mmCIF file of C-alpha atoms and ligand atoms in Angstrom:
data_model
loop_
_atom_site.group_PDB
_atom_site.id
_atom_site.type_symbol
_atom_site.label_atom_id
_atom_site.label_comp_id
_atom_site.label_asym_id
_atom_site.label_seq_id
_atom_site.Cartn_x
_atom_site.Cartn_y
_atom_site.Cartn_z
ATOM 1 C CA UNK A 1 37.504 52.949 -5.350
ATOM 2 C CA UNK A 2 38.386 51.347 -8.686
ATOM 3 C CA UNK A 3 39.638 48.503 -7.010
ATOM 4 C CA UNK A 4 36.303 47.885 -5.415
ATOM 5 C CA UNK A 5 34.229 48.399 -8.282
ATOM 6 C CA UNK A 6 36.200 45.943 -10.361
ATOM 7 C CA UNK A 7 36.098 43.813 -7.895
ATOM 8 C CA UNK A 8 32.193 44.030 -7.711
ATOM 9 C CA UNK A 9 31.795 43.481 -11.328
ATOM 10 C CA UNK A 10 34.080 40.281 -11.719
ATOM 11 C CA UNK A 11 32.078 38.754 -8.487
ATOM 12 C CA UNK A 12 28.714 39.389 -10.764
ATOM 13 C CA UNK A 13 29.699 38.263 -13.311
ATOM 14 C CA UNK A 14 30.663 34.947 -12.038
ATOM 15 C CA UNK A 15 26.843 35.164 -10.496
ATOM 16 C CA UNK A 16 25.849 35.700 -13.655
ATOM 17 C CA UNK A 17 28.146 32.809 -15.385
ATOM 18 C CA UNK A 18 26.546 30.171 -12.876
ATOM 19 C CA UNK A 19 22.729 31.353 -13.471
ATOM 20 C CA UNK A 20 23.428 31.150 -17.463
ATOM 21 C CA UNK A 21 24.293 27.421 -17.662
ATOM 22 C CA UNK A 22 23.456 26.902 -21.067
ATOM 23 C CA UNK A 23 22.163 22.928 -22.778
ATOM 24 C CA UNK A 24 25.718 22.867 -23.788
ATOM 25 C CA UNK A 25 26.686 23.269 -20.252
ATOM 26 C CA UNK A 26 24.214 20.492 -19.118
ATOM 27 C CA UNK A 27 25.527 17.968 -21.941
ATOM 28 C CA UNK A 28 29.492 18.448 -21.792
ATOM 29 C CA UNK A 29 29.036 17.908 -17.642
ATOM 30 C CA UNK A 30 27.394 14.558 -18.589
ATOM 31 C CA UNK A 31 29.680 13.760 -21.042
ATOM 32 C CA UNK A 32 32.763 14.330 -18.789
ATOM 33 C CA UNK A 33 30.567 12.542 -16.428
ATOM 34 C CA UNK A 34 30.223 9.475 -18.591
ATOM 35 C CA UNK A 35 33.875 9.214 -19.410
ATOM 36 C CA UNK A 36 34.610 5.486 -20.922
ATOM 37 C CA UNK A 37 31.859 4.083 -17.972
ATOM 38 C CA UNK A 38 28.809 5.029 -19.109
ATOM 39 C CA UNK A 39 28.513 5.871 -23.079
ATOM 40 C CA UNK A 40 25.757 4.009 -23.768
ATOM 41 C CA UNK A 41 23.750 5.968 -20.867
ATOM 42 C CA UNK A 42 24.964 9.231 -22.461
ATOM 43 C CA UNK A 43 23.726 8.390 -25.372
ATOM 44 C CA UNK A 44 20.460 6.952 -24.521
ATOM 45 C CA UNK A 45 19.407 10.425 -22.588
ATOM 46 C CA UNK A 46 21.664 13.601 -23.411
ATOM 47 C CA UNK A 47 21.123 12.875 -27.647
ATOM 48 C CA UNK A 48 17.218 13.311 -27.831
ATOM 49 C CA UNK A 49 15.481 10.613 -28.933
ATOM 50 C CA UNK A 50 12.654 11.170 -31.229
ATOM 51 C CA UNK A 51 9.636 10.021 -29.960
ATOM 52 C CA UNK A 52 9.138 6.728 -31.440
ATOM 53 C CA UNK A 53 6.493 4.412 -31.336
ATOM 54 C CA UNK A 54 7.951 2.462 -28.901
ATOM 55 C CA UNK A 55 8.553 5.888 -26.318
ATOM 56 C CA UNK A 56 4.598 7.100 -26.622
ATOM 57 C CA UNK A 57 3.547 3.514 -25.832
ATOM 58 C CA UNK A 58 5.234 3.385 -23.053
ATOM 59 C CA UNK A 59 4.084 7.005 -21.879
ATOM 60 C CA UNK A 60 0.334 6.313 -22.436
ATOM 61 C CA UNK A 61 1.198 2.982 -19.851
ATOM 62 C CA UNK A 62 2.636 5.015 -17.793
ATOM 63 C CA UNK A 63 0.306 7.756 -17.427
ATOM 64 C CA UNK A 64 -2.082 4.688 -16.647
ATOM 65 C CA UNK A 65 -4.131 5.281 -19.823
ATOM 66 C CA UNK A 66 -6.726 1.952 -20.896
ATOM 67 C CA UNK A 67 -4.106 0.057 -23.460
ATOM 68 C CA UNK A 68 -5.426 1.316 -27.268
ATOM 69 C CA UNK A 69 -5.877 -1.549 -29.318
ATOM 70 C CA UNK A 70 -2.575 -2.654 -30.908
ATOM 71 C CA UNK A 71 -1.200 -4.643 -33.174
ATOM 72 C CA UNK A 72 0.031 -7.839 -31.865
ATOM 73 C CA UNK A 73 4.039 -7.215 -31.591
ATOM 74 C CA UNK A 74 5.927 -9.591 -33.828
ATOM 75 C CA UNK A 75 8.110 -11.696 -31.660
ATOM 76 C CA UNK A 76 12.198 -11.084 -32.906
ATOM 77 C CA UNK A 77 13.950 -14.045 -33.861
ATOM 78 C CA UNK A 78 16.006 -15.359 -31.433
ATOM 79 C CA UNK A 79 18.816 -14.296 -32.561
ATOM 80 C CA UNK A 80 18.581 -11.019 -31.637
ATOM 81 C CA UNK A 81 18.047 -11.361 -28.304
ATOM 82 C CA UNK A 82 19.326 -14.563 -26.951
ATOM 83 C CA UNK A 83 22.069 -14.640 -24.451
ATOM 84 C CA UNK A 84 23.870 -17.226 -22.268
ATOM 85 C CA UNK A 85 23.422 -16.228 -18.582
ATOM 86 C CA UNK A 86 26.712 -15.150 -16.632
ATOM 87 C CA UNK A 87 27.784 -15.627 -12.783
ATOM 88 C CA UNK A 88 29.479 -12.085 -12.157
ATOM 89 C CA UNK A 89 29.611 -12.335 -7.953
ATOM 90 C CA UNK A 90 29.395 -15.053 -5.748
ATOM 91 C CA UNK A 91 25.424 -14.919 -5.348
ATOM 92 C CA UNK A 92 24.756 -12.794 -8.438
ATOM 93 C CA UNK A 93 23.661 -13.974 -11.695
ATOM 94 C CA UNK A 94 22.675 -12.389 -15.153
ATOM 95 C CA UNK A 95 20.099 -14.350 -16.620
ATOM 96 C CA UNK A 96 19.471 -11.036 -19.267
ATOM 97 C CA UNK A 97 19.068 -10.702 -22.896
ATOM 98 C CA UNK A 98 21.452 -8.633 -25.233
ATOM 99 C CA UNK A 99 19.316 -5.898 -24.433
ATOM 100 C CA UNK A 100 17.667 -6.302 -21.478
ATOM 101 C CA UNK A 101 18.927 -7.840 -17.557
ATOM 102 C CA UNK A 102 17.622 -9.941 -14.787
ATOM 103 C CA UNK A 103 19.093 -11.226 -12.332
ATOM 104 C CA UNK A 104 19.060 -13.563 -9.635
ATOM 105 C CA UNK A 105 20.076 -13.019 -6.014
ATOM 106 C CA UNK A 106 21.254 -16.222 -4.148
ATOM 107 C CA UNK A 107 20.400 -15.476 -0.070
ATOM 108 C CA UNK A 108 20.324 -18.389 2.296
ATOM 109 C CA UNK A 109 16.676 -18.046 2.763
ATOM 110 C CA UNK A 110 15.793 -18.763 -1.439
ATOM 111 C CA UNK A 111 16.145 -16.441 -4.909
ATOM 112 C CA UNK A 112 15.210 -12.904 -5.613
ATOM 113 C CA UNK A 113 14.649 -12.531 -9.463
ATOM 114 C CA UNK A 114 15.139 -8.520 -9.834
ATOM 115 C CA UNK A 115 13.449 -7.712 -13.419
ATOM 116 C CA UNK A 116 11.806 -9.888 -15.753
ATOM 117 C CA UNK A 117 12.004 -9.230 -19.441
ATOM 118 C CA UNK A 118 9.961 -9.471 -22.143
ATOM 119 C CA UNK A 119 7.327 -12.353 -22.149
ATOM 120 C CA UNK A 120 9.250 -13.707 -25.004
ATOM 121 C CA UNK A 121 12.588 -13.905 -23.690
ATOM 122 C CA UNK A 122 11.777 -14.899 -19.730
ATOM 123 C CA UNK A 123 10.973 -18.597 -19.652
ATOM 124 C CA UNK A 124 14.119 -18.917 -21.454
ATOM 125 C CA UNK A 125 16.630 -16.668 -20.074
ATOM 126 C CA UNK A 126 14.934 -16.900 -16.524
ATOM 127 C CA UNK A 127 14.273 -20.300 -16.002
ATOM 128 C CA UNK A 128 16.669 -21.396 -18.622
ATOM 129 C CA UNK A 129 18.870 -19.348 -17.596
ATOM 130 C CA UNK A 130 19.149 -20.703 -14.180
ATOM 131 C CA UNK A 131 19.228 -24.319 -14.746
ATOM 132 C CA UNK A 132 22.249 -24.101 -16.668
ATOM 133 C CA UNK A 133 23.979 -22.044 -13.988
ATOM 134 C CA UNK A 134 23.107 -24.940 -11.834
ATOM 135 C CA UNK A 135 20.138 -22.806 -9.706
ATOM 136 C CA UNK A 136 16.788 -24.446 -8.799
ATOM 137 C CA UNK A 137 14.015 -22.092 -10.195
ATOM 138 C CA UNK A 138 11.359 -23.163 -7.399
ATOM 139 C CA UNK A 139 13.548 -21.509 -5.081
ATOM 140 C CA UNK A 140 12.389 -18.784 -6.503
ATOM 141 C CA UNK A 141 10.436 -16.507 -3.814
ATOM 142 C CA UNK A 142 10.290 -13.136 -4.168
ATOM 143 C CA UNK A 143 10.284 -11.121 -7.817
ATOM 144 C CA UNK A 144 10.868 -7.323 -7.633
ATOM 145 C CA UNK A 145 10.322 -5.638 -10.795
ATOM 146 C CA UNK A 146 12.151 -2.116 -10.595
ATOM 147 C CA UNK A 147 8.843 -0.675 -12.981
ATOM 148 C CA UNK A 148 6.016 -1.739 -14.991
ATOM 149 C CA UNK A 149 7.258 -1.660 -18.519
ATOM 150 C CA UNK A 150 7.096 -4.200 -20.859
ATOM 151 C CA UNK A 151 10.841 -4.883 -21.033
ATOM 152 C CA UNK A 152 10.926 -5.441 -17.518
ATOM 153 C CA UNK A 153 7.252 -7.108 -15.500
ATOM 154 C CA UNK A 154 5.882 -9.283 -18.512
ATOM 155 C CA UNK A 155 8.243 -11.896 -17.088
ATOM 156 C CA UNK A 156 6.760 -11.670 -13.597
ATOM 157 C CA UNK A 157 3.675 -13.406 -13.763
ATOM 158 C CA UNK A 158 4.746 -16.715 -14.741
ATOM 159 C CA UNK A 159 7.020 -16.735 -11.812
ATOM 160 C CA UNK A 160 3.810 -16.098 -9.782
ATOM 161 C CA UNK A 161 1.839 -18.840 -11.111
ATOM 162 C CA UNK A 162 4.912 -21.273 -12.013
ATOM 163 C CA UNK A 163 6.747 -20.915 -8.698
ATOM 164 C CA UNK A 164 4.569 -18.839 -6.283
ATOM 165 C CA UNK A 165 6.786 -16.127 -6.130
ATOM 166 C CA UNK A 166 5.834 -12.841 -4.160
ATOM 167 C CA UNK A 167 6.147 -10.105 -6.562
ATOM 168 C CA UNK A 168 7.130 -6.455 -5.510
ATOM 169 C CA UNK A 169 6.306 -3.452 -7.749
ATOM 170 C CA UNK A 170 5.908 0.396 -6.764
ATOM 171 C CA UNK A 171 2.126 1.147 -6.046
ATOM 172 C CA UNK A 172 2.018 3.799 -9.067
ATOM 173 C CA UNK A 173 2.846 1.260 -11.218
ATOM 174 C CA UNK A 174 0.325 -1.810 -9.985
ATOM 175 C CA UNK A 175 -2.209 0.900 -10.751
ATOM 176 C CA UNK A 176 -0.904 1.309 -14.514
ATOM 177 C CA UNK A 177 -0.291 -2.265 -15.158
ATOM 178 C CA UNK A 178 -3.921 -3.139 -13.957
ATOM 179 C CA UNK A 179 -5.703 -0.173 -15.870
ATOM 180 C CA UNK A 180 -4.266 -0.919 -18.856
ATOM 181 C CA UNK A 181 -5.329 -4.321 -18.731
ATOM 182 C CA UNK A 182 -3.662 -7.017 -20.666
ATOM 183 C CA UNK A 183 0.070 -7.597 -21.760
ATOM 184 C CA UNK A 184 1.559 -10.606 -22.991
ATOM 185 C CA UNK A 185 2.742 -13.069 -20.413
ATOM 186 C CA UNK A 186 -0.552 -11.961 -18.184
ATOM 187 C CA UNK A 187 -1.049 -8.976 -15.496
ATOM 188 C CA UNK A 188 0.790 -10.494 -12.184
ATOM 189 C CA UNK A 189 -1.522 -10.500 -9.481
ATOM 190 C CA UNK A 190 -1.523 -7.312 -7.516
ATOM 191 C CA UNK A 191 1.124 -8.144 -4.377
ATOM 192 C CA UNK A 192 3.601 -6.179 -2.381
ATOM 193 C CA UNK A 193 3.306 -2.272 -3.506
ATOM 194 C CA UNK A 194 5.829 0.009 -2.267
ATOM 195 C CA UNK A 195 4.980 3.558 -2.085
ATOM 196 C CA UNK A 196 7.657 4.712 0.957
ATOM 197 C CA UNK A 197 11.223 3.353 1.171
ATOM 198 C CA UNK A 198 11.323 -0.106 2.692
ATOM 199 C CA UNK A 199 13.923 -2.866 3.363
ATOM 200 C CA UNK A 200 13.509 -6.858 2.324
ATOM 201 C CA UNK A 201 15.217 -9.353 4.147
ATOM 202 C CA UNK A 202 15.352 -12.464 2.928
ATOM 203 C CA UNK A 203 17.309 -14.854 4.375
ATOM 204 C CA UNK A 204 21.007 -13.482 5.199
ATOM 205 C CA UNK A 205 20.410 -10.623 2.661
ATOM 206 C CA UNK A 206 18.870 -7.209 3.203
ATOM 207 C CA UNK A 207 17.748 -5.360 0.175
ATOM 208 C CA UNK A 208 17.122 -1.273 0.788
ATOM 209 C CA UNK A 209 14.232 -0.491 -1.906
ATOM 210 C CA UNK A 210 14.338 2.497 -2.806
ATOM 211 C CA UNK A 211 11.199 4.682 -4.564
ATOM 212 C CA UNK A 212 12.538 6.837 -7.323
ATOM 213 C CA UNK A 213 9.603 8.041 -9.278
ATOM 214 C CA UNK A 214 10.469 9.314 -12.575
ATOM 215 C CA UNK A 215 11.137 6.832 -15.138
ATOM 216 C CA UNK A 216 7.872 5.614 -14.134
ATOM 217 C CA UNK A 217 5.564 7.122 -11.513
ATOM 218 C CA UNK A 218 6.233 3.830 -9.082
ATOM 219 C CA UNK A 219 10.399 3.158 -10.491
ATOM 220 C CA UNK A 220 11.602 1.130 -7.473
ATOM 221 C CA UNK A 221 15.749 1.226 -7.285
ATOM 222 C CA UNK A 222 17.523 -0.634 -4.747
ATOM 223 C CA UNK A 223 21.272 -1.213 -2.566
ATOM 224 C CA UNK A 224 21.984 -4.567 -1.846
ATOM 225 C CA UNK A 225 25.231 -6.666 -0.849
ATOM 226 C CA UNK A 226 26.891 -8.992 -2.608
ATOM 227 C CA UNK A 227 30.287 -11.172 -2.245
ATOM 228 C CA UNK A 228 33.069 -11.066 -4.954
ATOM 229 C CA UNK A 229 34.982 -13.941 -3.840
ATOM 230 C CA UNK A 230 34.068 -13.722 -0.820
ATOM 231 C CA UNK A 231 34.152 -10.402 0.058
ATOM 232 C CA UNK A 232 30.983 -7.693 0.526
ATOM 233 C CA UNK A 233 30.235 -5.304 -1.924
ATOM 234 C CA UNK A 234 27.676 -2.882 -2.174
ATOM 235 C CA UNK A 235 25.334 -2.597 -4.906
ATOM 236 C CA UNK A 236 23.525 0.022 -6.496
ATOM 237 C CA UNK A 237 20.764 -0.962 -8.834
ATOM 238 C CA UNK A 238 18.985 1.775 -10.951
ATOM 239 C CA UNK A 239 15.512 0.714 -11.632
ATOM 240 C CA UNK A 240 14.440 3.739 -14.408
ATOM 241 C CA UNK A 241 16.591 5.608 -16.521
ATOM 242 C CA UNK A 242 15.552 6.659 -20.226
ATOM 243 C CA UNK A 243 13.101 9.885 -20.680
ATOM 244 C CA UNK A 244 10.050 8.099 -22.398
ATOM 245 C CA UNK A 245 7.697 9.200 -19.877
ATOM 246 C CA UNK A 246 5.240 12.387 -20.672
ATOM 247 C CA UNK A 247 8.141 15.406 -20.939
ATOM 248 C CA UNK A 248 7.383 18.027 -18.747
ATOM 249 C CA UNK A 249 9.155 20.613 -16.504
ATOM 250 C CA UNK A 250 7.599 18.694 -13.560
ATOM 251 C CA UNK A 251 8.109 15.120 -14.765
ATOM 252 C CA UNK A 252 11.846 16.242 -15.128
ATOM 253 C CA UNK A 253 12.137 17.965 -11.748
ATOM 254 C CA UNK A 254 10.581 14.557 -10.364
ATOM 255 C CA UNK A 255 13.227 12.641 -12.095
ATOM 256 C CA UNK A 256 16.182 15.002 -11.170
ATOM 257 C CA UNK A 257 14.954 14.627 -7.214
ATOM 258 C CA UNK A 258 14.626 10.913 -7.266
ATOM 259 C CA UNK A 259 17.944 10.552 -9.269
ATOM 260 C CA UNK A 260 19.650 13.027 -6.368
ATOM 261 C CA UNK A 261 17.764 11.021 -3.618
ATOM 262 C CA UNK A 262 19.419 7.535 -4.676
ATOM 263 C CA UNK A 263 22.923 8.936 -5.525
ATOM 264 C CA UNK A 264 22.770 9.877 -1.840
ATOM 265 C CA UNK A 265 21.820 6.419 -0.450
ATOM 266 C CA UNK A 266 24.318 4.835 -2.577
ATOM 267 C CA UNK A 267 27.132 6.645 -1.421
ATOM 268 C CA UNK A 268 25.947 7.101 2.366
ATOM 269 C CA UNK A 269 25.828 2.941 1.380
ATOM 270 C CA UNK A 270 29.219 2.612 -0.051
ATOM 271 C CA UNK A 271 27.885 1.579 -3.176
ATOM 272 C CA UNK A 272 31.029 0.485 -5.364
ATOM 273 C CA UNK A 273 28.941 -0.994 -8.089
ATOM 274 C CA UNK A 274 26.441 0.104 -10.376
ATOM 275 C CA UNK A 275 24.072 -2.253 -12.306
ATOM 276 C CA UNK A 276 20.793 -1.529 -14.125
ATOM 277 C CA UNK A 277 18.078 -2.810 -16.068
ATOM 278 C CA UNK A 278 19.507 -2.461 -19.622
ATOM 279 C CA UNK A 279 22.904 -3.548 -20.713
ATOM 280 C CA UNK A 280 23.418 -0.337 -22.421
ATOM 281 C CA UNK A 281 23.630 1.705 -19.287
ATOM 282 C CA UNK A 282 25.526 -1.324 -16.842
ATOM 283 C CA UNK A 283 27.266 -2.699 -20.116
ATOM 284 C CA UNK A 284 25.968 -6.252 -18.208
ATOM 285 C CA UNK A 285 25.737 -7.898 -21.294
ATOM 286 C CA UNK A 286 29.695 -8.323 -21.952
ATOM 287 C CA UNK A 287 30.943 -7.434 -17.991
ATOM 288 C CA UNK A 288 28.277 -9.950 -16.379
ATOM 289 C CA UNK A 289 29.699 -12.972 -18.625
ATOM 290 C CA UNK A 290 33.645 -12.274 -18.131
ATOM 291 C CA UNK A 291 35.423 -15.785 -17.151
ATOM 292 C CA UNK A 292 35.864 -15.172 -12.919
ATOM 293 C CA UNK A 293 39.168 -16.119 -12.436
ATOM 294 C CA UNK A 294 39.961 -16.653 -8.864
ATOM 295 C CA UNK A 295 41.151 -13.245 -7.381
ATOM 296 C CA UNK A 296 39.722 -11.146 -10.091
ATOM 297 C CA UNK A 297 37.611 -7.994 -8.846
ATOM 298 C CA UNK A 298 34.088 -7.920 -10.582
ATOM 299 C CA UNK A 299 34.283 -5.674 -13.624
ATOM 300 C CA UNK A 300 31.241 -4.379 -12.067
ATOM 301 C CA UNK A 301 32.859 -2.867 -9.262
ATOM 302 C CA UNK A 302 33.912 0.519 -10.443
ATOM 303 C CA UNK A 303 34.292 2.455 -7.065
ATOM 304 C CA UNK A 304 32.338 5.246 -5.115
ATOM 305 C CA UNK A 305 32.943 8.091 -6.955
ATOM 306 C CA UNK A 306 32.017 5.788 -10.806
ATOM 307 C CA UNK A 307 29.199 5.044 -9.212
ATOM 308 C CA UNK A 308 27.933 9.023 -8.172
ATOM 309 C CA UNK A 309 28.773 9.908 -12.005
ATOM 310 C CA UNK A 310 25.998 7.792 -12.874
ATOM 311 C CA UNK A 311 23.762 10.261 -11.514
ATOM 312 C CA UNK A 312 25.593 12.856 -12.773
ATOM 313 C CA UNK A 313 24.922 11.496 -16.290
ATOM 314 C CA UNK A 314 21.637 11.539 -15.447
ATOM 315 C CA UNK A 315 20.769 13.968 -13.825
ATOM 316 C CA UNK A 316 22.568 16.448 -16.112
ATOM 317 C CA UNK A 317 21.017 14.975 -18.828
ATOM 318 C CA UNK A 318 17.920 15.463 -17.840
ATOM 319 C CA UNK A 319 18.379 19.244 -17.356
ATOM 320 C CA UNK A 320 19.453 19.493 -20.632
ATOM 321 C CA UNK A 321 15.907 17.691 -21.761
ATOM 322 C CA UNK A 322 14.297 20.520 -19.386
ATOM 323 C CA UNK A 323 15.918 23.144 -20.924
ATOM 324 C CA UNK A 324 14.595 21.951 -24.471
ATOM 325 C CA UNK A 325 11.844 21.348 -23.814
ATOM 326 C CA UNK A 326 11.177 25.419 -23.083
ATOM 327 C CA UNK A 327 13.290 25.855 -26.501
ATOM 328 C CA UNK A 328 16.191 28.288 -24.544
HETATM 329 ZN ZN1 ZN B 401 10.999 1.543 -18.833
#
């Protein structure tokens, strides 16, 4: 009889343990998550940013509010953002800043540029970018821009009107980028939405895109093959990541879902690799500009189970955010 009851009691409170996870909880599974891969992604979402400037900007865009009138941003020196491109796989190249990547997938059928920049950095990095790494930017033929953020579509419409590249952008976020109106570099021209998971083949290269709202209400992320010397790899790209969207239990619970729904493609995929759209989280800046030496594997590719604690980071993280948000 004693037996039983003690047994009762230590199987609640274990129930009760589970139930009680605590912020804490949340942030020291992210952290363990994060490890020595991903400290810049920890840090970007499990410490809580204050909302800056910068953060309620890009929350107005995305809630598709008309663009208040702004001062014109000052342009940084060049210095502070300029990068030479790198060749990190076979038909993979970084043509990012030192904050910010795009890239450029080589098929047999023309280029995919995936992410644009800022307007001030993409005619240089892009274009630039390319010619030096001995790529032809009127092969140029589709653009995919994973959302519409500053940091990441001003880039895309002189691709469009220099090279008459398709562009490809979640539906949510053609809406947001046309309501609000202006943004240096131009509005692309309204092309391919996605609004339901699709595939892109170009050429000898099949791209899964992937809708992950969140980030952004249209955040596109994608799984894609590459070759590291010659041999396939599987990609997963994470198209929206920090928390500077509108903060609420249901904005959160969107994010955790979509963050869930792409961990599972990737590793149903095979994903080995993870990249992004900002160095900080893919540490692209120093991995996508390593010397290839023949027989070297990528830096990039990490393994399966690297690649899930992305998500892990994230998704963790973003609990945590929940939880403070309700002050418990
Ligand atoms: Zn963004």
């Amino acid at each position: 009889m004693k037996f039983t009851t003690a047994l009762l009691l230590a199987s609640g409170l274990g129930l009760a343990a589970v139930q009680a996870a605590t912020i804490d909880d949340h942030v020291f599974a992210a952290h363990k998550a994060a490890g020595l891969d991903y400290p810049g992604t920890f840090a970007r979402v499990c410490i809580q940013p204050p909302n800056s400037g910068d953060a309620l900007a890009s929350a107005r865009r995305t809630a598709g509010a008309a663009a208040a009138p702004q001062p014109p941003r000052p342009t940084p020196a060049r210095d502070a953002w300029y990068a030479e491109p790198g060749h990190p796989f076979d038909n993979l190249y970084w043509l990012g800043s030192k904050v910010h990547n795009s890239w450029a997938l080589k098929t047999s059928a023309g280029i995919v540029i995936i992410d644009t920049l800022y307007n001030y950095a993409s005619e240089t990095e892009i274009v630039g970018g390319m010619k030096k790494l001995g790529l032809n930017p009127a092969d140029i033929n589709y653009v995919i821009v994973t959302h519409g953020h500053g940091d990441h579509d001003e880039g895309a419409r002189l691709l469009q009107d220099k090279f008459g590249a398709h562009v490809v952008m979640g539906t949510a976020d053609w809406d947001a980028i046309a309501k609000a109106g202006n943004m240096p570099g131009g509005v692309p021209k309204r092309d391919i939405a996605v609004s339901a998971d699709q595939k892109l083949t170009v050429g000898d290269t099949t791209i899964s895109i992937i809708t992950t709202p969140g980030h952004t209400p249209g955040t596109l992320s994608m799984i894609f093959p590459v070759k590291d010397h010659g041999k396939t790899i599987t990609v997963a790209y994470n198209g929206g990541t920090a928390f500077n969207f509108p903060r609420t239990p249901a904005n959160f619970d969107i994010y955790i879902a979509s963050q869930k729904k792409f961990a599972a493609a990737a590793k149903a995929a095979g994903a080995v690799a993870l990249i992004s759209n900002h160095t900080e989280f893919d540490g692209a800046f120093y991995k996508a500009r390593i010397a290839r030496a023949a027989g070297d594997t990528s830096p990039f590719v990490v393994g399966s189970d690297t690649v899930q604690r992305y998500f892990t980071v994230t998704s963790e993280c973003a609990e945590a955010a929940k939880m403070r948000l309700k002050g418990s």
